Amino acid sequence: MARVIQFGTDGWRATIADTYTFDNVRLAAQATAEYFLSSKKAEHGILVGYDTRFASDRFARAVAEVLAGNGIHVLLSDRFQPTPVFSYSVIDRKAGGAIVITASHNPAPDNGFKIKSDAGASAPPEVIEQVEKNLDRLDASGVQR
């Protein structure tokens, strides 16, 4: 069976309430938390941000809960911001990376999950590959909250 969460160009995007659900966002967050922990990036804290799409703030809080449940210091944005703000903030705060809830230019019914590196850039292919490997062995029971 194919994995529901498939990362593509600059993140995972899907239709809200179809495959973009709180359970799946939490799975993606857990897989990403495990990457941040194993790579030691989590030691510098992780930013979590979101845009103005439907329920983006709630999805971001769910991501922050999972990261915190894994013992990661989280800086959760208190309001929506454009994605480049989080890229800059990763560098400015010397954070280990960021997760941004946004589907960018995709249609309004979609939302997304972008991983930013400690350089503020989109996560490189080898990071996405590791996150996807983590996803392949996870189910809801493995999500820390």
JSON list of N, CA and C in Angstrom, two decimals, residues 64-105:
[
{"chain": "A", "resi": 64, "resn": "ALA", "atom": "N", "xyz": [3.53, 21.55, 16.81]},
{"chain": "A", "resi": 64, "resn": "ALA", "atom": "CA", "xyz": [4.29, 21.98, 17.99]},
{"chain": "A", "resi": 64, "resn": "ALA", "atom": "C", "xyz": [4.12, 21.00, 19.14]},
{"chain": "A", "resi": 65, "resn": "GLU", "atom": "N", "xyz": [2.91, 20.48, 19.33]},
{"chain": "A", "resi": 65, "resn": "GLU", "atom": "CA", "xyz": [2.65, 19.48, 20.38]},
{"chain": "A", "resi": 65, "resn": "GLU", "atom": "C", "xyz": [3.53, 18.24, 20.19]},
{"chain": "A", "resi": 66, "resn": "VAL", "atom": "N", "xyz": [3.60, 17.77, 18.96]},
{"chain": "A", "resi": 66, "resn": "VAL", "atom": "CA", "xyz": [4.39, 16.57, 18.67]},
{"chain": "A", "resi": 66, "resn": "VAL", "atom": "C", "xyz": [5.87, 16.84, 18.91]},
{"chain": "A", "resi": 67, "resn": "LEU", "atom": "N", "xyz": [6.37, 17.95, 18.42]},
{"chain": "A", "resi": 67, "resn": "LEU", "atom": "CA", "xyz": [7.78, 18.27, 18.64]},
{"chain": "A", "resi": 67, "resn": "LEU", "atom": "C", "xyz": [8.07, 18.37, 20.14]},
{"chain": "A", "resi": 68, "resn": "ALA", "atom": "N", "xyz": [7.23, 19.08, 20.87]},
{"chain": "A", "resi": 68, "resn": "ALA", "atom": "CA", "xyz": [7.42, 19.22, 22.31]},
{"chain": "A", "resi": 68, "resn": "ALA", "atom": "C", "xyz": [7.32, 17.87, 23.01]},
{"chain": "A", "resi": 69, "resn": "GLY", "atom": "N", "xyz": [6.43, 17.01, 22.54]},
{"chain": "A", "resi": 69, "resn": "GLY", "atom": "CA", "xyz": [6.29, 15.67, 23.10]},
{"chain": "A", "resi": 69, "resn": "GLY", "atom": "C", "xyz": [7.54, 14.82, 22.91]},
{"chain": "A", "resi": 70, "resn": "ASN", "atom": "N", "xyz": [8.37, 15.22, 21.96]},
{"chain": "A", "resi": 70, "resn": "ASN", "atom": "CA", "xyz": [9.65, 14.55, 21.71]},
{"chain": "A", "resi": 70, "resn": "ASN", "atom": "C", "xyz": [10.80, 15.25, 22.44]},
{"chain": "A", "resi": 71, "resn": "GLY", "atom": "N", "xyz": [10.46, 16.21, 23.29]},
{"chain": "A", "resi": 71, "resn": "GLY", "atom": "CA", "xyz": [11.49, 16.91, 24.05]},
{"chain": "A", "resi": 71, "resn": "GLY", "atom": "C", "xyz": [12.19, 18.02, 23.30]},
{"chain": "A", "resi": 72, "resn": "ILE", "atom": "N", "xyz": [11.62, 18.45, 22.19]},
{"chain": "A", "resi": 72, "resn": "ILE", "atom": "CA", "xyz": [12.23, 19.50, 21.37]},
{"chain": "A", "resi": 72, "resn": "ILE", "atom": "C", "xyz": [11.69, 20.86, 21.80]},
{"chain": "A", "resi": 73, "resn": "HIS", "atom": "N", "xyz": [12.60, 21.82, 22.00]},
{"chain": "A", "resi": 73, "resn": "HIS", "atom": "CA", "xyz": [12.19, 23.20, 22.30]},
{"chain": "A", "resi": 73, "resn": "HIS", "atom": "C", "xyz": [11.58, 23.78, 21.02]},
{"chain": "A", "resi": 74, "resn": "VAL", "atom": "N", "xyz": [10.35, 24.27, 21.13]},
{"chain": "A", "resi": 74, "resn": "VAL", "atom": "CA", "xyz": [9.60, 24.77, 19.97]},
{"chain": "A", "resi": 74, "resn": "VAL", "atom": "C", "xyz": [9.33, 26.25, 20.13]},
{"chain": "A", "resi": 75, "resn": "LEU", "atom": "N", "xyz": [9.52, 26.99, 19.05]},
{"chain": "A", "resi": 75, "resn": "LEU", "atom": "CA", "xyz": [9.09, 28.37, 19.00]},
{"chain": "A", "resi": 75, "resn": "LEU", "atom": "C", "xyz": [7.94, 28.42, 18.00]},
{"chain": "A", "resi": 76, "resn": "LEU", "atom": "N", "xyz": [6.71, 28.49, 18.52]},
{"chain": "A", "resi": 76, "resn": "LEU", "atom": "CA", "xyz": [5.50, 28.51, 17.69]},
{"chain": "A", "resi": 76, "resn": "LEU", "atom": "C", "xyz": [5.11, 29.96, 17.43]},
{"chain": "A", "resi": 77, "resn": "SER", "atom": "N", "xyz": [4.94, 30.30, 16.18]},
{"chain": "A", "resi": 77, "resn": "SER", "atom": "CA", "xyz": [4.54, 31.66, 15.82]},
{"chain": "A", "resi": 77, "resn": "SER", "atom": "C", "xyz": [3.19, 31.98, 16.45]},
{"chain": "A", "resi": 78, "resn": "ASP", "atom": "N", "xyz": [3.04, 33.23, 16.90]},
{"chain": "A", "resi": 78, "resn": "ASP", "atom": "CA", "xyz": [1.78, 33.64, 17.51]},
{"chain": "A", "resi": 78, "resn": "ASP", "atom": "C", "xyz": [0.81, 34.24, 16.49]},
{"chain": "A", "resi": 79, "resn": "ARG", "atom": "N", "xyz": [1.23, 34.27, 15.23]},
{"chain": "A", "resi": 79, "resn": "ARG", "atom": "CA", "xyz": [0.35, 34.76, 14.16]},
{"chain": "A", "resi": 79, "resn": "ARG", "atom": "C", "xyz": [0.89, 34.26, 12.82]},
{"chain": "A", "resi": 80, "resn": "PHE", "atom": "N", "xyz": [0.02, 34.35, 11.81]},
{"chain": "A", "resi": 80, "resn": "PHE", "atom": "CA", "xyz": [0.44, 33.91, 10.48]},
{"chain": "A", "resi": 80, "resn": "PHE", "atom": "C", "xyz": [1.51, 34.84, 9.94]},
{"chain": "A", "resi": 81, "resn": "GLN", "atom": "N", "xyz": [2.37, 34.27, 9.10]},
{"chain": "A", "resi": 81, "resn": "GLN", "atom": "CA", "xyz": [3.45, 35.02, 8.46]},
{"chain": "A", "resi": 81, "resn": "GLN", "atom": "C", "xyz": [3.74, 34.37, 7.11]},
{"chain": "A", "resi": 82, "resn": "PRO", "atom": "N", "xyz": [4.29, 35.11, 6.17]},
{"chain": "A", "resi": 82, "resn": "PRO", "atom": "CA", "xyz": [4.73, 34.49, 4.92]},
{"chain": "A", "resi": 82, "resn": "PRO", "atom": "C", "xyz": [5.91, 33.54, 5.19]},
{"chain": "A", "resi": 83, "resn": "THR", "atom": "N", "xyz": [6.02, 32.51, 4.41]},
{"chain": "A", "resi": 83, "resn": "THR", "atom": "CA", "xyz": [7.06, 31.50, 4.60]},
{"chain": "A", "resi": 83, "resn": "THR", "atom": "C", "xyz": [8.48, 32.09, 4.68]},
{"chain": "A", "resi": 84, "resn": "PRO", "atom": "N", "xyz": [8.84, 33.09, 3.86]},
{"chain": "A", "resi": 84, "resn": "PRO", "atom": "CA", "xyz": [10.20, 33.62, 3.95]},
{"chain": "A", "resi": 84, "resn": "PRO", "atom": "C", "xyz": [10.55, 34.19, 5.33]},
{"chain": "A", "resi": 85, "resn": "VAL", "atom": "N", "xyz": [9.55, 34.61, 6.09]},
{"chain": "A", "resi": 85, "resn": "VAL", "atom": "CA", "xyz": [9.82, 35.10, 7.45]},
{"chain": "A", "resi": 85, "resn": "VAL", "atom": "C", "xyz": [10.43, 33.99, 8.30]},
{"chain": "A", "resi": 86, "resn": "PHE", "atom": "N", "xyz": [9.92, 32.77, 8.13]},
{"chain": "A", "resi": 86, "resn": "PHE", "atom": "CA", "xyz": [10.44, 31.65, 8.92]},
{"chain": "A", "resi": 86, "resn": "PHE", "atom": "C", "xyz": [11.83, 31.23, 8.43]},
{"chain": "A", "resi": 87, "resn": "SER", "atom": "N", "xyz": [12.05, 31.32, 7.14]},
{"chain": "A", "resi": 87, "resn": "SER", "atom": "CA", "xyz": [13.40, 31.03, 6.62]},
{"chain": "A", "resi": 87, "resn": "SER", "atom": "C", "xyz": [14.41, 31.99, 7.22]},
{"chain": "A", "resi": 88, "resn": "TYR", "atom": "N", "xyz": [14.08, 33.27, 7.24]},
{"chain": "A", "resi": 88, "resn": "TYR", "atom": "CA", "xyz": [14.96, 34.27, 7.84]},
{"chain": "A", "resi": 88, "resn": "TYR", "atom": "C", "xyz": [15.12, 34.02, 9.35]},
{"chain": "A", "resi": 89, "resn": "SER", "atom": "N", "xyz": [14.01, 33.73, 10.02]},
{"chain": "A", "resi": 89, "resn": "SER", "atom": "CA", "xyz": [14.04, 33.55, 11.47]},
{"chain": "A", "resi": 89, "resn": "SER", "atom": "C", "xyz": [14.89, 32.36, 11.90]},
{"chain": "A", "resi": 90, "resn": "VAL", "atom": "N", "xyz": [14.93, 31.31, 11.09]},
{"chain": "A", "resi": 90, "resn": "VAL", "atom": "CA", "xyz": [15.80, 30.17, 11.40]},
{"chain": "A", "resi": 90, "resn": "VAL", "atom": "C", "xyz": [17.25, 30.64, 11.52]},
{"chain": "A", "resi": 91, "resn": "ILE", "atom": "N", "xyz": [17.67, 31.46, 10.58]},
{"chain": "A", "resi": 91, "resn": "ILE", "atom": "CA", "xyz": [19.05, 31.97, 10.59]},
{"chain": "A", "resi": 91, "resn": "ILE", "atom": "C", "xyz": [19.24, 32.97, 11.73]},
{"chain": "A", "resi": 92, "resn": "ASP", "atom": "N", "xyz": [18.30, 33.90, 11.87]},
{"chain": "A", "resi": 92, "resn": "ASP", "atom": "CA", "xyz": [18.41, 34.94, 12.89]},
{"chain": "A", "resi": 92, "resn": "ASP", "atom": "C", "xyz": [18.47, 34.36, 14.30]},
{"chain": "A", "resi": 93, "resn": "ARG", "atom": "N", "xyz": [17.69, 33.32, 14.56]},
{"chain": "A", "resi": 93, "resn": "ARG", "atom": "CA", "xyz": [17.63, 32.71, 15.90]},
{"chain": "A", "resi": 93, "resn": "ARG", "atom": "C", "xyz": [18.60, 31.54, 16.06]},
{"chain": "A", "resi": 94, "resn": "LYS", "atom": "N", "xyz": [19.32, 31.24, 14.97]},
{"chain": "A", "resi": 94, "resn": "LYS", "atom": "CA", "xyz": [20.25, 30.09, 14.97]},
{"chain": "A", "resi": 94, "resn": "LYS", "atom": "C", "xyz": [19.53, 28.80, 15.38]},
{"chain": "A", "resi": 95, "resn": "ALA", "atom": "N", "xyz": [18.32, 28.64, 14.84]},
{"chain": "A", "resi": 95, "resn": "ALA", "atom": "CA", "xyz": [17.50, 27.46, 15.12]},
{"chain": "A", "resi": 95, "resn": "ALA", "atom": "C", "xyz": [17.98, 26.27, 14.31]},
{"chain": "A", "resi": 96, "resn": "GLY", "atom": "N", "xyz": [17.53, 25.10, 14.70]},
{"chain": "A", "resi": 96, "resn": "GLY", "atom": "CA", "xyz": [17.90, 23.87, 13.99]},
{"chain": "A", "resi": 96, "resn": "GLY", "atom": "C", "xyz": [17.12, 23.66, 12.72]},
{"chain": "A", "resi": 97, "resn": "GLY", "atom": "N", "xyz": [16.04, 24.42, 12.53]},
{"chain": "A", "resi": 97, "resn": "GLY", "atom": "CA", "xyz": [15.21, 24.30, 11.35]},
{"chain": "A", "resi": 97, "resn": "GLY", "atom": "C", "xyz": [13.81, 24.81, 11.65]},
{"chain": "A", "resi": 98, "resn": "ALA", "atom": "N", "xyz": [12.89, 24.54, 10.73]},
{"chain": "A", "resi": 98, "resn": "ALA", "atom": "CA", "xyz": [11.51, 24.98, 10.91]},
{"chain": "A", "resi": 98, "resn": "ALA", "atom": "C", "xyz": [10.57, 24.04, 10.17]},
{"chain": "A", "resi": 99, "resn": "ILE", "atom": "N", "xyz": [9.34, 24.05, 10.62]},
{"chain": "A", "resi": 99, "resn": "ILE", "atom": "CA", "xyz": [8.24, 23.43, 9.89]},
{"chain": "A", "resi": 99, "resn": "ILE", "atom": "C", "xyz": [7.23, 24.53, 9.66]},
{"chain": "A", "resi": 100, "resn": "VAL", "atom": "N", "xyz": [6.82, 24.70, 8.42]},
{"chain": "A", "resi": 100, "resn": "VAL", "atom": "CA", "xyz": [5.85, 25.74, 8.07]},
{"chain": "A", "resi": 100, "resn": "VAL", "atom": "C", "xyz": [4.63, 25.08, 7.46]},
{"chain": "A", "resi": 101, "resn": "ILE", "atom": "N", "xyz": [3.47, 25.41, 8.00]},
{"chain": "A", "resi": 101, "resn": "ILE", "atom": "CA", "xyz": [2.20, 24.89, 7.49]},
{"chain": "A", "resi": 101, "resn": "ILE", "atom": "C", "xyz": [1.71, 25.86, 6.42]},
{"chain": "A", "resi": 102, "resn": "THR", "atom": "N", "xyz": [1.84, 25.45, 5.17]},
{"chain": "A", "resi": 102, "resn": "THR", "atom": "CA", "xyz": [1.44, 26.27, 4.02]},
{"chain": "A", "resi": 102, "resn": "THR", "atom": "C", "xyz": [1.42, 25.40, 2.77]},
{"chain": "A", "resi": 103, "resn": "ALA", "atom": "N", "xyz": [0.51, 25.71, 1.88]},
{"chain": "A", "resi": 103, "resn": "ALA", "atom": "CA", "xyz": [0.51, 25.04, 0.58]},
{"chain": "A", "resi": 103, "resn": "ALA", "atom": "C", "xyz": [0.95, 26.01, -0.52]},
{"chain": "A", "resi": 104, "resn": "SER", "atom": "N", "xyz": [1.50, 27.15, -0.11]},
{"chain": "A", "resi": 104, "resn": "SER", "atom": "CA", "xyz": [2.02, 28.14, -1.05]},
{"chain": "A", "resi": 104, "resn": "SER", "atom": "C", "xyz": [0.98, 28.53, -2.09]},
{"chain": "A", "resi": 105, "resn": "HIS", "atom": "N", "xyz": [1.29, 28.30, -3.34]},
{"chain": "A", "resi": 105, "resn": "HIS", "atom": "CA", "xyz": [0.43, 28.73, -4.44]},
{"chain": "A", "resi": 105, "resn": "HIS", "atom": "C", "xyz": [-0.62, 27.68, -4.82]}
]
